Each structure stands twice: as C-alpha cells, then as structure tokens.
Amino acid sequence: MATKKTASKKTAAKKTSMKTASKKAPAKKAAAKKSSSTRKYSPSVGKDVEREMKAMKQGKLTSGRSGKKVTSRKQAIAIGLSEARKEGKKVPPKK
C-alpha cells in the first residue's frame, strides 16, 4: 500500500511541473512580439526583391560570376536582398 501512495505523489508532482511550464511559455512569446514591433526591412526592399523575381520569371536573371540563369525562387530573393544591402537600405545582416 505504501507504493500506491508514493506513485500518486509522483504523478501529482509531474502535473504541477507541467502547469508551471505552460504558464512560462506565453510570457516569452509576448516579449518576442515587442521586439519585432519595429520594421526589419524598409518598404523599398520589397520592391527590389519584386523586381528580381520578375526578372527571374522572365528568364533574364543571372547569378554573379558564373552568369548562369537563376531558376530558384530563394536565390532570386537573396539577390534582391543583396542588392538592397549594397544600396544601403535597411536590411538585417546575413547570418
């Protein structure tokens, strides 16, 4: 009978730890939203990326040194962001 009592105490301890963990998670999300309230990219950067995407769809966009045709959407976005950085627009630095 003593084992049943200890087992119930363990499950009760687990339940309380789960409750406290779930309460802490929303607090972190709220803090993250406050830091992202400022604009990460300037509005003109979107226009630069849009221009590069149109060039890629038309088949006119080429990559740097090799001059090969760009077919990847991600690569077209990267080229647009890179050119915006060179122009000094507000873009987060590369990782």
PDB file of C-alpha atoms in Angstrom:
ATOM      1  CA  MET A   1       0.000   0.000   0.000  1.00  0.00           C
ATOM      2  CA  ALA A   2       2.887   2.341   0.579  1.00  0.00           C
ATOM      3  CA  THR A   3       3.865   2.100  -3.085  1.00  0.00           C
ATOM      4  CA  LYS A   4       0.469   3.354  -4.236  1.00  0.00           C
ATOM      5  CA  LYS A   5       0.801   6.498  -2.145  1.00  0.00           C
ATOM      6  CA  THR A   6       4.265   7.320  -3.469  1.00  0.00           C
ATOM      7  CA  ALA A   7       3.128   6.730  -7.047  1.00  0.00           C
ATOM      8  CA  SER A   8       0.264   9.173  -6.636  1.00  0.00           C
ATOM      9  CA  LYS A   9       2.636  11.779  -5.170  1.00  0.00           C
ATOM     10  CA  LYS A  10       4.920  11.448  -8.197  1.00  0.00           C
ATOM     11  CA  THR A  11       2.096  11.967 -10.659  1.00  0.00           C
ATOM     12  CA  ALA A  12       0.882  14.970  -8.689  1.00  0.00           C
ATOM     13  CA  ALA A  13       4.377  16.455  -8.833  1.00  0.00           C
ATOM     14  CA  LYS A  14       4.514  15.949 -12.609  1.00  0.00           C
ATOM     15  CA  LYS A  15       1.162  17.657 -13.099  1.00  0.00           C
ATOM     16  CA  THR A  16       2.250  20.740 -11.174  1.00  0.00           C
ATOM     17  CA  SER A  17       5.514  20.991 -13.103  1.00  0.00           C
ATOM     18  CA  MET A  18       3.608  20.804 -16.404  1.00  0.00           C
ATOM     19  CA  LYS A  19       1.294  23.583 -15.314  1.00  0.00           C
ATOM     20  CA  THR A  20       4.143  25.912 -14.438  1.00  0.00           C
ATOM     21  CA  ALA A  21       5.939  25.153 -17.700  1.00  0.00           C
ATOM     22  CA  SER A  22       2.882  26.000 -19.772  1.00  0.00           C
ATOM     23  CA  LYS A  23       2.462  29.310 -17.946  1.00  0.00           C
ATOM     24  CA  LYS A  24       6.024  30.395 -18.709  1.00  0.00           C
ATOM     25  CA  ALA A  25       5.806  29.809 -22.474  1.00  0.00           C
ATOM     26  CA  PRO A  26       3.274  32.581 -23.315  1.00  0.00           C
ATOM     27  CA  ALA A  27       5.345  35.138 -21.422  1.00  0.00           C
ATOM     28  CA  LYS A  28       8.274  34.546 -23.786  1.00  0.00           C
ATOM     29  CA  LYS A  29       6.077  34.971 -26.862  1.00  0.00           C
ATOM     30  CA  ALA A  30       4.777  38.310 -25.616  1.00  0.00           C
ATOM     31  CA  ALA A  31       8.321  39.585 -25.145  1.00  0.00           C
ATOM     32  CA  ALA A  32       9.251  38.493 -28.670  1.00  0.00           C
ATOM     33  CA  LYS A  33       6.362  40.452 -30.183  1.00  0.00           C
ATOM     34  CA  LYS A  34       7.506  43.669 -28.521  1.00  0.00           C
ATOM     35  CA  SER A  35      10.994  43.425 -30.018  1.00  0.00           C
ATOM     36  CA  SER A  36       9.627  42.795 -33.514  1.00  0.00           C
ATOM     37  CA  SER A  37       7.388  45.871 -33.496  1.00  0.00           C
ATOM     38  CA  THR A  38       9.993  47.844 -35.416  1.00  0.00           C
ATOM     39  CA  ARG A  39      10.286  47.255 -39.130  1.00  0.00           C
ATOM     40  CA  LYS A  40      13.092  44.842 -40.088  1.00  0.00           C
ATOM     41  CA  TYR A  41      13.075  45.626 -43.811  1.00  0.00           C
ATOM     42  CA  SER A  42      12.476  49.029 -45.385  1.00  0.00           C
ATOM     43  CA  PRO A  43       9.477  49.173 -47.754  1.00  0.00           C
ATOM     44  CA  SER A  44      11.718  49.800 -50.756  1.00  0.00           C
ATOM     45  CA  VAL A  45      13.483  46.470 -50.189  1.00  0.00           C
ATOM     46  CA  GLY A  46      10.261  44.662 -51.111  1.00  0.00           C
ATOM     47  CA  LYS A  47      10.247  46.484 -54.437  1.00  0.00           C
ATOM     48  CA  ASP A  48      13.835  45.409 -55.113  1.00  0.00           C
ATOM     49  CA  VAL A  49      13.019  41.775 -54.391  1.00  0.00           C
ATOM     50  CA  GLU A  50       9.873  42.014 -56.515  1.00  0.00           C
ATOM     51  CA  ARG A  51      11.919  43.365 -59.435  1.00  0.00           C
ATOM     52  CA  GLU A  52      14.359  40.441 -59.164  1.00  0.00           C
ATOM     53  CA  MET A  53      11.507  37.926 -59.004  1.00  0.00           C
ATOM     54  CA  LYS A  54      10.018  39.341 -62.220  1.00  0.00           C
ATOM     55  CA  ALA A  55      13.411  39.129 -63.921  1.00  0.00           C
ATOM     56  CA  MET A  56      13.739  35.507 -62.813  1.00  0.00           C
ATOM     57  CA  LYS A  57      10.287  34.616 -64.151  1.00  0.00           C
ATOM     58  CA  GLN A  58      11.161  36.218 -67.484  1.00  0.00           C
ATOM     59  CA  GLY A  59      14.415  34.249 -67.577  1.00  0.00           C
ATOM     60  CA  LYS A  60      16.659  37.330 -67.540  1.00  0.00           C
ATOM     61  CA  LEU A  61      18.112  36.996 -64.031  1.00  0.00           C
ATOM     62  CA  THR A  62      21.646  35.632 -63.870  1.00  0.00           C
ATOM     63  CA  SER A  63      23.894  34.907 -60.930  1.00  0.00           C
ATOM     64  CA  GLY A  64      27.125  36.760 -60.159  1.00  0.00           C
ATOM     65  CA  ARG A  65      30.415  35.472 -61.551  1.00  0.00           C
ATOM     66  CA  SER A  66      29.230  32.406 -63.411  1.00  0.00           C
ATOM     67  CA  GLY A  67      26.410  34.241 -65.183  1.00  0.00           C
ATOM     68  CA  LYS A  68      24.178  31.163 -65.054  1.00  0.00           C
ATOM     69  CA  LYS A  69      20.426  31.607 -65.241  1.00  0.00           C
ATOM     70  CA  VAL A  70      18.690  31.723 -61.853  1.00  0.00           C
ATOM     71  CA  THR A  71      15.768  29.299 -61.548  1.00  0.00           C
ATOM     72  CA  SER A  72      15.376  29.164 -57.763  1.00  0.00           C
ATOM     73  CA  ARG A  73      12.908  31.458 -56.005  1.00  0.00           C
ATOM     74  CA  LYS A  74      15.114  31.567 -52.903  1.00  0.00           C
ATOM     75  CA  GLN A  75      18.140  32.588 -54.938  1.00  0.00           C
ATOM     76  CA  ALA A  76      16.186  35.404 -56.593  1.00  0.00           C
ATOM     77  CA  ILE A  77      15.153  36.726 -53.168  1.00  0.00           C
ATOM     78  CA  ALA A  78      18.755  36.504 -51.956  1.00  0.00           C
ATOM     79  CA  ILE A  79      19.952  38.520 -54.956  1.00  0.00           C
ATOM     80  CA  GLY A  80      17.319  41.198 -54.293  1.00  0.00           C
ATOM     81  CA  LEU A  81      18.296  41.472 -50.630  1.00  0.00           C
ATOM     82  CA  SER A  82      21.988  41.575 -51.508  1.00  0.00           C
ATOM     83  CA  GLU A  83      21.498  44.464 -53.920  1.00  0.00           C
ATOM     84  CA  ALA A  84      19.419  46.312 -51.308  1.00  0.00           C
ATOM     85  CA  ARG A  85      22.280  45.929 -48.807  1.00  0.00           C
ATOM     86  CA  LYS A  86      24.736  47.370 -51.343  1.00  0.00           C
ATOM     87  CA  GLU A  87      22.463  50.392 -51.795  1.00  0.00           C
ATOM     88  CA  GLY A  88      22.449  50.921 -48.025  1.00  0.00           C
ATOM     89  CA  LYS A  89      18.787  50.149 -47.389  1.00  0.00           C
ATOM     90  CA  LYS A  90      17.513  48.794 -44.080  1.00  0.00           C
ATOM     91  CA  VAL A  91      18.004  45.017 -44.269  1.00  0.00           C
ATOM     92  CA  PRO A  92      19.128  42.677 -41.451  1.00  0.00           C
ATOM     93  CA  PRO A  93      22.695  41.411 -41.894  1.00  0.00           C
ATOM     94  CA  LYS A  94      23.372  37.983 -43.388  1.00  0.00           C
ATOM     95  CA  LYS A  95      23.547  35.106 -40.907  1.00  0.00           C
TER      96      LYS A  95
END
